[in-house]
PDB file of C-alpha atoms in Angstrom:
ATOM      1  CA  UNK A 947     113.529  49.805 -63.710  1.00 54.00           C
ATOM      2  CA  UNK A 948     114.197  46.336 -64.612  1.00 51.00           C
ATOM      3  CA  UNK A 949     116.924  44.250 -63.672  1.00 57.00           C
ATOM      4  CA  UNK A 950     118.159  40.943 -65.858  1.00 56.00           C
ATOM      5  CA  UNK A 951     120.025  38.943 -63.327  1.00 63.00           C
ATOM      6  CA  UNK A 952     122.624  36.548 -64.735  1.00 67.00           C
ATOM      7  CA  UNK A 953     122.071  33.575 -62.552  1.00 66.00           C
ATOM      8  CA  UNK A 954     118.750  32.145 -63.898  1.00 61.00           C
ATOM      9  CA  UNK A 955     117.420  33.578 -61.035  1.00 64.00           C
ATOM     10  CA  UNK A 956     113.212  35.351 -61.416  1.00 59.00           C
ATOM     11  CA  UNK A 957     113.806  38.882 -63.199  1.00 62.00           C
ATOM     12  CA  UNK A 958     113.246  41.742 -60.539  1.00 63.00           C
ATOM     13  CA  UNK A 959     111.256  44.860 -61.877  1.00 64.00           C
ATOM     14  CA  UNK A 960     110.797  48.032 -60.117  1.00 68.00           C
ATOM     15  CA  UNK A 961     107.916  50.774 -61.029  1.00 68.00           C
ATOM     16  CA  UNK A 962     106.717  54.031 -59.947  1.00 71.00           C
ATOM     17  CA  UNK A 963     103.540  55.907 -60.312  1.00 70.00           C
ATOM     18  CA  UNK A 964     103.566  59.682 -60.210  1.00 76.00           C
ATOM     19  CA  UNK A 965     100.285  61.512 -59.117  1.00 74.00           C
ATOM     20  CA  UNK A 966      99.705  63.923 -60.623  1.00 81.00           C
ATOM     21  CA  UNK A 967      99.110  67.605 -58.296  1.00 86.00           C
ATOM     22  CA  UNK A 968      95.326  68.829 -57.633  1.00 87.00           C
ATOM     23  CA  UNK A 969      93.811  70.589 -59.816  1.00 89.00           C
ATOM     24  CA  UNK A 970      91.954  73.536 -58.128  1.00 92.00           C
ATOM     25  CA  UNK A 971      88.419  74.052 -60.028  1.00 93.00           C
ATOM     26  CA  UNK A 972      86.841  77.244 -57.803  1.00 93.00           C
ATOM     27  CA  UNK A 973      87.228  79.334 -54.773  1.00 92.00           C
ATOM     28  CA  UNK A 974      83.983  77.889 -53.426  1.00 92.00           C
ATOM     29  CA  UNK A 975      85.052  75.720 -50.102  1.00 92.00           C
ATOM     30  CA  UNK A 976      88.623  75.397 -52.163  1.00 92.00           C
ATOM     31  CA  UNK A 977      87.136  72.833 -54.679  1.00 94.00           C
ATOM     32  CA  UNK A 978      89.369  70.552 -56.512  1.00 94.00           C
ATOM     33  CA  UNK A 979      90.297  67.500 -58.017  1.00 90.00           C
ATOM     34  CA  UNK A 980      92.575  65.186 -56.308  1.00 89.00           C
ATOM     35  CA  UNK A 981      93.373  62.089 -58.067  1.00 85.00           C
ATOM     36  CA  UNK A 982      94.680  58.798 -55.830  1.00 80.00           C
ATOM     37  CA  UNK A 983      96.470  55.943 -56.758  1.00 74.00           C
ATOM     38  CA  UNK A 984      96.795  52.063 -56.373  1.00 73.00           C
ATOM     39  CA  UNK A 985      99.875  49.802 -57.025  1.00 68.00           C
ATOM     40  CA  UNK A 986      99.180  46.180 -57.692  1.00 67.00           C
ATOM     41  CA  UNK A 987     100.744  43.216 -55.154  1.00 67.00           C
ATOM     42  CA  UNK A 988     103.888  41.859 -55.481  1.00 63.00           C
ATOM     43  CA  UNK A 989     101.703  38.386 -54.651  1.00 66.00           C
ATOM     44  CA  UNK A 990      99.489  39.531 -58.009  1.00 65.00           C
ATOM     45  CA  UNK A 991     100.399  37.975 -61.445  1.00 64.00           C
ATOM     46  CA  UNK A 992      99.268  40.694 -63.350  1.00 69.00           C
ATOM     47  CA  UNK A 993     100.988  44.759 -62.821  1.00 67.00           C
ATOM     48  CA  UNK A 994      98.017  46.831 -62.749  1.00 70.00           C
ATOM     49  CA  UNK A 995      98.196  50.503 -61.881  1.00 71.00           C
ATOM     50  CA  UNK A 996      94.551  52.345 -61.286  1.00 72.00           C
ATOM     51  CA  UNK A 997      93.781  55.983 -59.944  1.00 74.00           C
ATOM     52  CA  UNK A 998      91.228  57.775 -59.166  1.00 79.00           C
ATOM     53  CA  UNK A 999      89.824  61.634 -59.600  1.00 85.00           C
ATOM     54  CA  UNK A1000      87.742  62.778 -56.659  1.00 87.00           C
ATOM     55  CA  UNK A1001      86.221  65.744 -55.958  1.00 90.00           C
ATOM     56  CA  UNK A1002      87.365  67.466 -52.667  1.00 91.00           C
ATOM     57  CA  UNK A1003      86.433  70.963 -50.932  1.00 93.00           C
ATOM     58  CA  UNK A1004      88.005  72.082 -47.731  1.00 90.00           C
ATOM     59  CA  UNK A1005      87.954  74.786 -45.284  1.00 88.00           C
ATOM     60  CA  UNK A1006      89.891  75.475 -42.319  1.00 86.00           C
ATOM     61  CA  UNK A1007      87.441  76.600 -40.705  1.00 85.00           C
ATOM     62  CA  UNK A1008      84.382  73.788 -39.789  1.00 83.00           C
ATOM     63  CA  UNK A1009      81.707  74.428 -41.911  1.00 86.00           C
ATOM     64  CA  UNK A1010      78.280  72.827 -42.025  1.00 87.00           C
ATOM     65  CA  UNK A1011      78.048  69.154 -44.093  1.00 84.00           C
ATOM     66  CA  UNK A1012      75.274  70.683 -46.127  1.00 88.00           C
ATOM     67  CA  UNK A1013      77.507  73.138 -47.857  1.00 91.00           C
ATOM     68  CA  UNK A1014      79.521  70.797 -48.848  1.00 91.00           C
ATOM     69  CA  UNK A1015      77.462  68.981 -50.346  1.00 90.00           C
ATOM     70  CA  UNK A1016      75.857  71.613 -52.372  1.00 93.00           C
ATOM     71  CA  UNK A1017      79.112  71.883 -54.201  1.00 94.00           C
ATOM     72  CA  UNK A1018      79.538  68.665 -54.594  1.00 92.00           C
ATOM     73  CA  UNK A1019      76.067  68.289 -55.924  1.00 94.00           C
ATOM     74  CA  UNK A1020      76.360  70.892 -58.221  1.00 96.00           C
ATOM     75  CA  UNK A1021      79.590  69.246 -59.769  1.00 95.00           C
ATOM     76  CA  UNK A1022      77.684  65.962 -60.027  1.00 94.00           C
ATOM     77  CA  UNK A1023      74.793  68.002 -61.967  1.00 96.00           C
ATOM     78  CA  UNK A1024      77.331  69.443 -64.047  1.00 97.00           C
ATOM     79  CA  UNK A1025      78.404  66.140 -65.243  1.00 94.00           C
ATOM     80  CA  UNK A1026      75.057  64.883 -65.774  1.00 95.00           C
ATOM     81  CA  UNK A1027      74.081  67.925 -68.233  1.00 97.00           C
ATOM     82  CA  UNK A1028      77.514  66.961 -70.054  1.00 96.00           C
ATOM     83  CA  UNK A1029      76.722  63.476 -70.648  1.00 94.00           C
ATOM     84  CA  UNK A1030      73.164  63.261 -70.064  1.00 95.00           C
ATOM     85  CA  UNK A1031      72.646  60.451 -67.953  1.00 93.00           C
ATOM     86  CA  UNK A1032      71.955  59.947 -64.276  1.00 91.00           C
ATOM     87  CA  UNK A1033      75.171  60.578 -62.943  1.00 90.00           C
ATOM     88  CA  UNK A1034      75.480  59.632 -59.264  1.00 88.00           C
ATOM     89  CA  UNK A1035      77.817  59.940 -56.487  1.00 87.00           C
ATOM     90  CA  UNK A1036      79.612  56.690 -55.496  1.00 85.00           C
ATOM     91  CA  UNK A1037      80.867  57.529 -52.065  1.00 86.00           C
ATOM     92  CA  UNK A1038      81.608  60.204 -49.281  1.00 87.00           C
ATOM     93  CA  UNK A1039      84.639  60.341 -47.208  1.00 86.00           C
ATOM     94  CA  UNK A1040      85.447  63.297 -44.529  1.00 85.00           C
ATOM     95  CA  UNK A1041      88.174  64.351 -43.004  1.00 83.00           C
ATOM     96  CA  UNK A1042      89.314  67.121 -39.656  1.00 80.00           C
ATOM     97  CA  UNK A1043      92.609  68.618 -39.550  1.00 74.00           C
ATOM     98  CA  UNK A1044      92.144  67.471 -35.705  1.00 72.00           C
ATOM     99  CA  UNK A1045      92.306  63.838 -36.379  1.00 64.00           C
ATOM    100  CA  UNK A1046      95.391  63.802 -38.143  1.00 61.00           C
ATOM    101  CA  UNK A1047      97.968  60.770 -37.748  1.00 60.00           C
ATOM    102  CA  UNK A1048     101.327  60.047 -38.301  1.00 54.00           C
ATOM    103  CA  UNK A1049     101.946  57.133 -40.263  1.00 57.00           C
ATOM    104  CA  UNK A1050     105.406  56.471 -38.942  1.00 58.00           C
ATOM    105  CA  UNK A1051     107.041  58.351 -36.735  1.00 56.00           C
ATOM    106  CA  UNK A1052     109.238  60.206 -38.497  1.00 60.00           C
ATOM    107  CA  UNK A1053     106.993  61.603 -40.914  1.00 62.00           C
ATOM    108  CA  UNK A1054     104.225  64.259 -41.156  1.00 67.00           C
ATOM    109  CA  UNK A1055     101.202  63.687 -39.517  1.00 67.00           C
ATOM    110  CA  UNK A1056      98.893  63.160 -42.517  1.00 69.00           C
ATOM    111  CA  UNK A1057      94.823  63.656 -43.237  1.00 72.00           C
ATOM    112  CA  UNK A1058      92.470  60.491 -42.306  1.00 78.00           C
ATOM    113  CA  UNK A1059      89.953  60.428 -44.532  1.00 81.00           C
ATOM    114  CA  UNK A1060      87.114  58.259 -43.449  1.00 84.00           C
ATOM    115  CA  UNK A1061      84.076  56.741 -45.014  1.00 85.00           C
ATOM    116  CA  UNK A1062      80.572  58.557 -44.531  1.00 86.00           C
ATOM    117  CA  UNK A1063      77.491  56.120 -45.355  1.00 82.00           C
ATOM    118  CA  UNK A1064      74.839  58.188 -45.907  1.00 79.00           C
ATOM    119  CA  UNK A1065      71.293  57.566 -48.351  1.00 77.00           C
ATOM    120  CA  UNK A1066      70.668  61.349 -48.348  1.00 76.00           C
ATOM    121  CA  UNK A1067      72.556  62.016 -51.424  1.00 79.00           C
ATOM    122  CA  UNK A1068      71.765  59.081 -53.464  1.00 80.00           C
ATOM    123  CA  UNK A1069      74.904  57.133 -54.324  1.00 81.00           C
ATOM    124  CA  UNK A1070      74.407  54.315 -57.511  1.00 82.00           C
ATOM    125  CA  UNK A1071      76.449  52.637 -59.541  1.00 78.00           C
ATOM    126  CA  UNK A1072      79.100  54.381 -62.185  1.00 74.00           C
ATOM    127  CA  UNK A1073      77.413  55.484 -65.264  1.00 74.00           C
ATOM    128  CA  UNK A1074      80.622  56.652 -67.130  1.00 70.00           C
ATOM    129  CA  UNK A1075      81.887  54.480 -69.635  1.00 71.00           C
ATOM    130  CA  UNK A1076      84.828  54.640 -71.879  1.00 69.00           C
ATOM    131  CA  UNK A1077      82.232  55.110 -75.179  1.00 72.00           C
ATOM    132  CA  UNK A1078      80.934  57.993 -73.521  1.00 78.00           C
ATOM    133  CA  UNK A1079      80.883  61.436 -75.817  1.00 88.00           C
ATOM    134  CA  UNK A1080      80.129  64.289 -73.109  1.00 94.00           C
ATOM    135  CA  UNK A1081      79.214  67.855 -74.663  1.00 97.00           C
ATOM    136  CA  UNK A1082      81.837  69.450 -73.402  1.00 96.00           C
ATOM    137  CA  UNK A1083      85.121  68.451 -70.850  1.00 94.00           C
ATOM    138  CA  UNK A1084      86.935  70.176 -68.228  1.00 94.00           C
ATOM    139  CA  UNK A1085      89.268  71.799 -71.347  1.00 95.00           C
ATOM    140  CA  UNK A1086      86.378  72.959 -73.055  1.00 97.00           C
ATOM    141  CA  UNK A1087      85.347  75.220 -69.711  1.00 97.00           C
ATOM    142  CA  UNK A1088      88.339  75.736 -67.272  1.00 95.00           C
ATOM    143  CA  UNK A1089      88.095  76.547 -63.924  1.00 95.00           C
ATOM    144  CA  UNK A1090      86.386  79.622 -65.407  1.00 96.00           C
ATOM    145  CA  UNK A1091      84.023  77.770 -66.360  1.00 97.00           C
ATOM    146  CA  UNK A1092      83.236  75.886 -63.274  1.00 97.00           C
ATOM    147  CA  UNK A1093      82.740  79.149 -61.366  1.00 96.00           C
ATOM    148  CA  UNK A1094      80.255  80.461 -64.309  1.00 97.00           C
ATOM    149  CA  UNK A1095      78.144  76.657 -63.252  1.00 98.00           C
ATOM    150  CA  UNK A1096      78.181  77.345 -59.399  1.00 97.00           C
ATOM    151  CA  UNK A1097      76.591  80.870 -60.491  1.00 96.00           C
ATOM    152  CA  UNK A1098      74.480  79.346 -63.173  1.00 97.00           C
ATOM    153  CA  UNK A1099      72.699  77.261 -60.821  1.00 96.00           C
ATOM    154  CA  UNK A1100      71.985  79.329 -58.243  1.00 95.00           C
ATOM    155  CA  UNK A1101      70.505  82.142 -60.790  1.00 95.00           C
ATOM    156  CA  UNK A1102      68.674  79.051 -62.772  1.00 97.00           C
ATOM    157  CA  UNK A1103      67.789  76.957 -59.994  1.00 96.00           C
ATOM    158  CA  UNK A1104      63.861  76.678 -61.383  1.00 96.00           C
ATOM    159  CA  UNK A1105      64.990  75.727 -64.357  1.00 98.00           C
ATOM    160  CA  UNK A1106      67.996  73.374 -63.524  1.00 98.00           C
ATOM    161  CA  UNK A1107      65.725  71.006 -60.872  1.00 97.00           C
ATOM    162  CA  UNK A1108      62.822  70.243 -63.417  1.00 97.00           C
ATOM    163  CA  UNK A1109      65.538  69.681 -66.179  1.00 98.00           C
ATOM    164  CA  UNK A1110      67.502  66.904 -64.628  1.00 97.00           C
ATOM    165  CA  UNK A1111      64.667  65.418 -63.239  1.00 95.00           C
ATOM    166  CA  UNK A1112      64.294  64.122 -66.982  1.00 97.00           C
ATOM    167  CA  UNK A1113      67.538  61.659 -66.239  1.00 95.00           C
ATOM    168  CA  UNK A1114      65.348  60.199 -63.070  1.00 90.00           C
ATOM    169  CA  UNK A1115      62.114  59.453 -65.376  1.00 91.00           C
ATOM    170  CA  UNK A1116      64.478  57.945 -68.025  1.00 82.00           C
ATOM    171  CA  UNK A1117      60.912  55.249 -68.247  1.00 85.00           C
ATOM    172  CA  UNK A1118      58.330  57.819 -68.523  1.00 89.00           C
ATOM    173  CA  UNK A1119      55.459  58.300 -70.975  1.00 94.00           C
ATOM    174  CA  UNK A1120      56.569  61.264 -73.553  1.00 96.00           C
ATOM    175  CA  UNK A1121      53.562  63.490 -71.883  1.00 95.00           C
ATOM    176  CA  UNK A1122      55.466  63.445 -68.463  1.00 95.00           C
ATOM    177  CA  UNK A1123      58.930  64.185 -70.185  1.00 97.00           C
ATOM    178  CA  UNK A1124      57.147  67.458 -72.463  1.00 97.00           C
ATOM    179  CA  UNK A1125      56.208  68.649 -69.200  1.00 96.00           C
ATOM    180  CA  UNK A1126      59.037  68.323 -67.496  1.00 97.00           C
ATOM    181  CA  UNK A1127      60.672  69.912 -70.069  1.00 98.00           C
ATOM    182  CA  UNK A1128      58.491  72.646 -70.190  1.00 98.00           C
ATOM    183  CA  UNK A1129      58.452  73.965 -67.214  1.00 97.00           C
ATOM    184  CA  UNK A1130      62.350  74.199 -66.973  1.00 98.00           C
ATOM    185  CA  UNK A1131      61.858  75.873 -70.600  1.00 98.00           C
ATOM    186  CA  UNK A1132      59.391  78.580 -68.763  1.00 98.00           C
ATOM    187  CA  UNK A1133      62.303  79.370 -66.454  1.00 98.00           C
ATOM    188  CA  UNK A1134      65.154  79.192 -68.040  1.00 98.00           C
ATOM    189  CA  UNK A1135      63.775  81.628 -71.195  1.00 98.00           C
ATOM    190  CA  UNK A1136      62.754  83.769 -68.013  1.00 98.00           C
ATOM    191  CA  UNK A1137      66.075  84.113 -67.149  1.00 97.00           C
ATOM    192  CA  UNK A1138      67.783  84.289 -70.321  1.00 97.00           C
ATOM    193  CA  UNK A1139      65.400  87.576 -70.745  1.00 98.00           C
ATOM    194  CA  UNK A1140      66.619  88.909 -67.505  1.00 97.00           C
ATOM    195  CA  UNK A1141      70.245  88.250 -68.274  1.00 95.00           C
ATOM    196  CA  UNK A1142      69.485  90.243 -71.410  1.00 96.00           C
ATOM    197  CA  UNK A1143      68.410  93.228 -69.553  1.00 97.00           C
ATOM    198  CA  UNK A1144      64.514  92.882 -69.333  1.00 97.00           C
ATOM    199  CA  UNK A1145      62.836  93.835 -66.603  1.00 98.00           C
ATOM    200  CA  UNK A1146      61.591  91.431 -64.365  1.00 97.00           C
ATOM    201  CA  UNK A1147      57.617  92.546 -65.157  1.00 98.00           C
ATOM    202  CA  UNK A1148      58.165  92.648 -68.797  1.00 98.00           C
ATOM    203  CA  UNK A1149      60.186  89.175 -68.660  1.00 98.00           C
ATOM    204  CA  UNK A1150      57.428  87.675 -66.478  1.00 97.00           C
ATOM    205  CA  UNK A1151      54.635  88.679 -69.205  1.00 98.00           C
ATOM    206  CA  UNK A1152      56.615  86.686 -72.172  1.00 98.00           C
ATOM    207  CA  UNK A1153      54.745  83.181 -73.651  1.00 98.00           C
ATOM    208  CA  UNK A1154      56.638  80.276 -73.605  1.00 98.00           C
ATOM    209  CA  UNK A1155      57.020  80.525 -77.292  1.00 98.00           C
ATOM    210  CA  UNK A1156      58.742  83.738 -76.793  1.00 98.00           C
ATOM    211  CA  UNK A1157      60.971  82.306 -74.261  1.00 98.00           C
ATOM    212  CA  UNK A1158      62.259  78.957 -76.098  1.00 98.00           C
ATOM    213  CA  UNK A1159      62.514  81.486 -78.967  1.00 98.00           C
ATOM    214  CA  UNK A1160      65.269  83.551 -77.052  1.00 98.00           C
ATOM    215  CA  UNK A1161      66.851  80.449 -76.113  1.00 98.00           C
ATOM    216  CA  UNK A1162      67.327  79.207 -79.380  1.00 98.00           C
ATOM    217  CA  UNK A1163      68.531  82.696 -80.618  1.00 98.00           C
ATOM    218  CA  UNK A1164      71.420  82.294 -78.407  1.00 97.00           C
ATOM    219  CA  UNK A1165      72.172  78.747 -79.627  1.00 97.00           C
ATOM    220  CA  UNK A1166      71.451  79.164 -83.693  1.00 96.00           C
ATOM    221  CA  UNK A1167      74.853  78.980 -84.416  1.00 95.00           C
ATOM    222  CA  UNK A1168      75.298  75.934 -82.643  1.00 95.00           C
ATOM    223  CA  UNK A1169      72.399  74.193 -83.854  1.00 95.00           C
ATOM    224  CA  UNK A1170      71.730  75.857 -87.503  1.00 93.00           C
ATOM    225  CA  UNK A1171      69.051  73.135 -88.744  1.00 93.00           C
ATOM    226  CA  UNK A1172      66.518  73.867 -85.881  1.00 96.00           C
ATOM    227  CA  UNK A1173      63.380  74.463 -87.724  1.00 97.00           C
ATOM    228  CA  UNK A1174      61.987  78.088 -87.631  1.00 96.00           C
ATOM    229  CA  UNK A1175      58.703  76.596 -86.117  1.00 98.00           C
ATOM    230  CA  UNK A1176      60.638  75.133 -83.263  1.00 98.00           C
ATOM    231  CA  UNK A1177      59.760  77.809 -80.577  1.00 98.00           C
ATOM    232  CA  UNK A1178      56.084  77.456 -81.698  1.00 98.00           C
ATOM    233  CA  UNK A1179      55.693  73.468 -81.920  1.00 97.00           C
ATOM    234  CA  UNK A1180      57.250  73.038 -78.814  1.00 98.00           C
ATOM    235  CA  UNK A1181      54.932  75.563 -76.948  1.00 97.00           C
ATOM    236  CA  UNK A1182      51.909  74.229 -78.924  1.00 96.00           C
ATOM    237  CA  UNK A1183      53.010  70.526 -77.729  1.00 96.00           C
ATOM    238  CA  UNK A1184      53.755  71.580 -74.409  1.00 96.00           C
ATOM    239  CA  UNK A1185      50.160  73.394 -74.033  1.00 95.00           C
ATOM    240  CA  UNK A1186      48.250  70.405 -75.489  1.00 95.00           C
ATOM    241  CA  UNK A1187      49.792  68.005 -72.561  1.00 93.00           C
ATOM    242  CA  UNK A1188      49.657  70.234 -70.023  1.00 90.00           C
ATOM    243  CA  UNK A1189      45.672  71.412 -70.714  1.00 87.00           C
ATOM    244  CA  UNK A1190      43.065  68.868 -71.156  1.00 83.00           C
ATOM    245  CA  UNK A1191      40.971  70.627 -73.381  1.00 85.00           C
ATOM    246  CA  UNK A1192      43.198  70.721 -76.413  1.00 85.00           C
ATOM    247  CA  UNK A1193      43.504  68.533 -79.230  1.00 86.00           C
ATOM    248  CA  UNK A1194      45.886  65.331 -78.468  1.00 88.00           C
ATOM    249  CA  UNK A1195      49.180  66.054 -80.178  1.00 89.00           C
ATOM    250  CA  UNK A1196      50.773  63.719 -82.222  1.00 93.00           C
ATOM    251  CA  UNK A1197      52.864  61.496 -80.450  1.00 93.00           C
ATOM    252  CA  UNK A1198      56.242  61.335 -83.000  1.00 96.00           C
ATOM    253  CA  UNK A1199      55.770  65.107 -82.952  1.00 96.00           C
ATOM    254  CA  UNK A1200      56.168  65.451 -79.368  1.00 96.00           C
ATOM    255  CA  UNK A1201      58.842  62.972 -79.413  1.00 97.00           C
ATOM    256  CA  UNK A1202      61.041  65.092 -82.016  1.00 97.00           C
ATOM    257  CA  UNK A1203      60.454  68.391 -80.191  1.00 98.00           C
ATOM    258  CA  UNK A1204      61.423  67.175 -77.114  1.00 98.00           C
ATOM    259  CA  UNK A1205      64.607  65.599 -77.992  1.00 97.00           C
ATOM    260  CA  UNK A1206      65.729  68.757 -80.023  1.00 98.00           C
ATOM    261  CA  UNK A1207      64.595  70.340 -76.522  1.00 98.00           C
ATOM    262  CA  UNK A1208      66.755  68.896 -74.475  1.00 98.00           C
ATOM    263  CA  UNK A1209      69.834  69.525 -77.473  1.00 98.00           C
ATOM    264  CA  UNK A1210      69.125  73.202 -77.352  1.00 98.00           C
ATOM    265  CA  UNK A1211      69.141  73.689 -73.564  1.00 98.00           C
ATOM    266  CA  UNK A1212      72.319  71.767 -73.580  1.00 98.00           C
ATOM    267  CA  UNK A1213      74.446  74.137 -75.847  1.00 98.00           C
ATOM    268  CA  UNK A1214      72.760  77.336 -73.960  1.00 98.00           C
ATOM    269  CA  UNK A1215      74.040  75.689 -70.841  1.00 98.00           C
ATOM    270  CA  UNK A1216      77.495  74.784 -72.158  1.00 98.00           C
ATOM    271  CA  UNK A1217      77.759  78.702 -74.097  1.00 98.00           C
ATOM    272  CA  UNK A1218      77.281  79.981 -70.701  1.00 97.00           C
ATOM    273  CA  UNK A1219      80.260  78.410 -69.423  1.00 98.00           C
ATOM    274  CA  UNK A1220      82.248  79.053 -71.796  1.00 98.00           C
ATOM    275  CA  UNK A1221      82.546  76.331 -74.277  1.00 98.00           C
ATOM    276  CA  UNK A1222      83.072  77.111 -77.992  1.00 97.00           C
ATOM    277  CA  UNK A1223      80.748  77.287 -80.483  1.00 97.00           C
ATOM    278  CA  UNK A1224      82.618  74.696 -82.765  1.00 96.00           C
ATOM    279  CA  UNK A1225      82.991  72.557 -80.133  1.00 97.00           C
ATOM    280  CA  UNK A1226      79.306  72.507 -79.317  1.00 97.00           C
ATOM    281  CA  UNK A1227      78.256  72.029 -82.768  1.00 96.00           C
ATOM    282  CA  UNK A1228      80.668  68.913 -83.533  1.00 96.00           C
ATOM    283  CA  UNK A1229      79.390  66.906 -80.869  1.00 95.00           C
ATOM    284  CA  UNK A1230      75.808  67.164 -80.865  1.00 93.00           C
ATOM    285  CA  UNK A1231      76.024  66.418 -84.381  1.00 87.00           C
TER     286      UNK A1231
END
């Protein structure tokens, strides 16, 4: 609201914010995004208004600070697989419906969140920029597909820790990445052969070829120029770091297969939650 006094007096201007409600993501310790906000000053020249999204579970009951944080991890992996850097949390605050206090008093006693400093989780600096093109968003999964993540990486948790240990060996020789790569490869086409309904015996007796090669099955539509050979070069490259008696692959080759790699586990991961196919294919073109 802004008010044009007649005097000459300084023009007075009045302005809300509306925050808008949490947004609940899972079941799993009540998970949701809460989103806070600042007003500016009335001593500051310039009217800025910021907020904030934050990531929240609660129980009523007390729960152990570990499984928290294994929800809260798992959202900040989730982020990292959509944007493919080293995502990483930038604080920690806690809360007890004991502690409440009343701001004034004659209003509701209200939550008091307060600070946890902790290096167990390793907190860094924001990573997220405004350029950023993630593979998929919170509209491209739902809450659906937030639950389908929490499942995903329990049931892929061989697979998942190897993978995203890529982001932490960003300066890394291409040898260290292939490996890396394919030993989250090993279990993650191990899985997607279980999830298909082969036996675990039968499923544990499949190359590595054969597993990349069911992986990329289920991601051909999203990635239609993948080379037939892919499965094959990837293995072959993978082998040839990994054992000493091989011949030294070429380094550009290794280079190209990982990087399509990496692409191809990406849309598996995001068709398992749910994002489209379309959607997929637009943005890791």
């Amino acid at each position: 609201m802004m008010t044009f006094p007649k005097d000459g007096t300084p023009m007075s201007v009045t302005t809300t914010m509306e925050v808008p409600p949490d947004l609940r993501l899972a079941g799993r310790l009540n998970l949701r995004a809460t989103v806070r906000g600042t007003a500016p000053s009335w001593q500051e020249s310039e009217v800025r208004y910021t907020s904030r999204t934050l990531l929240q579970t609660y129980t009523t009951s007390e729960r152990d600070w570990a499984e928290h944080l294994q929800v809260h991890r798992a959202m900040r992996d989730l982020l990292r697989i959509a944007i493919w850097k080293p995502v990483a949390f930038l604080g920690h605050e806690v809360t007890s419906d004991k502690e409440k206090t009343a701001i004034k008093s004659d209003t509701e006693p209200q939550s008091r969140w307060c600070e946890v400093k902790t290096a167990a989780t390793g907190m860094g600096p924001a990573v997220w920029g405004k350029s950023e093109r993630p593979l998929f968003v919170f509209a491209d999964i739902k809450s659906a597909g937030v639950r389908k993540w929490l499942k995903f990486g329990e049931e892929n948790r061989r697979g998942l820790r190897p993978f995203l240990r890529l982001l932490d060996i960003r300066e890394g020789t291409i040898d260290e990445h292939m490996a890396q790569l394919g030993i989250a490869l090993e279990a993650f086409g191990y899985q997607a052969f279980i999830d298909s309904g082969t036996s675990a015996v039968r499923a544990d007796k499949k190359t590595l070829e054969q597993r990349v090669r069911k992986i990329v099955q289920q991601v051909a539509s999203c990635l239609p120029a993948t080379p037939v050979t892919f499965a094959k070069d990837l293995a072959d490259g993978y082998n040839a770091v990994k054992h000493a008696n091989r011949p030294e692959p070429d380094p550009a080759d290794l280079v190209a297969n990982y990087r399509l790699g990496v692409k191809v586990v990406r849309a598996w991961i995001a068709l398992n939650l749910g994002a489209a196919e379309a959607v997929i294919t637009e943005r890791l073109s």
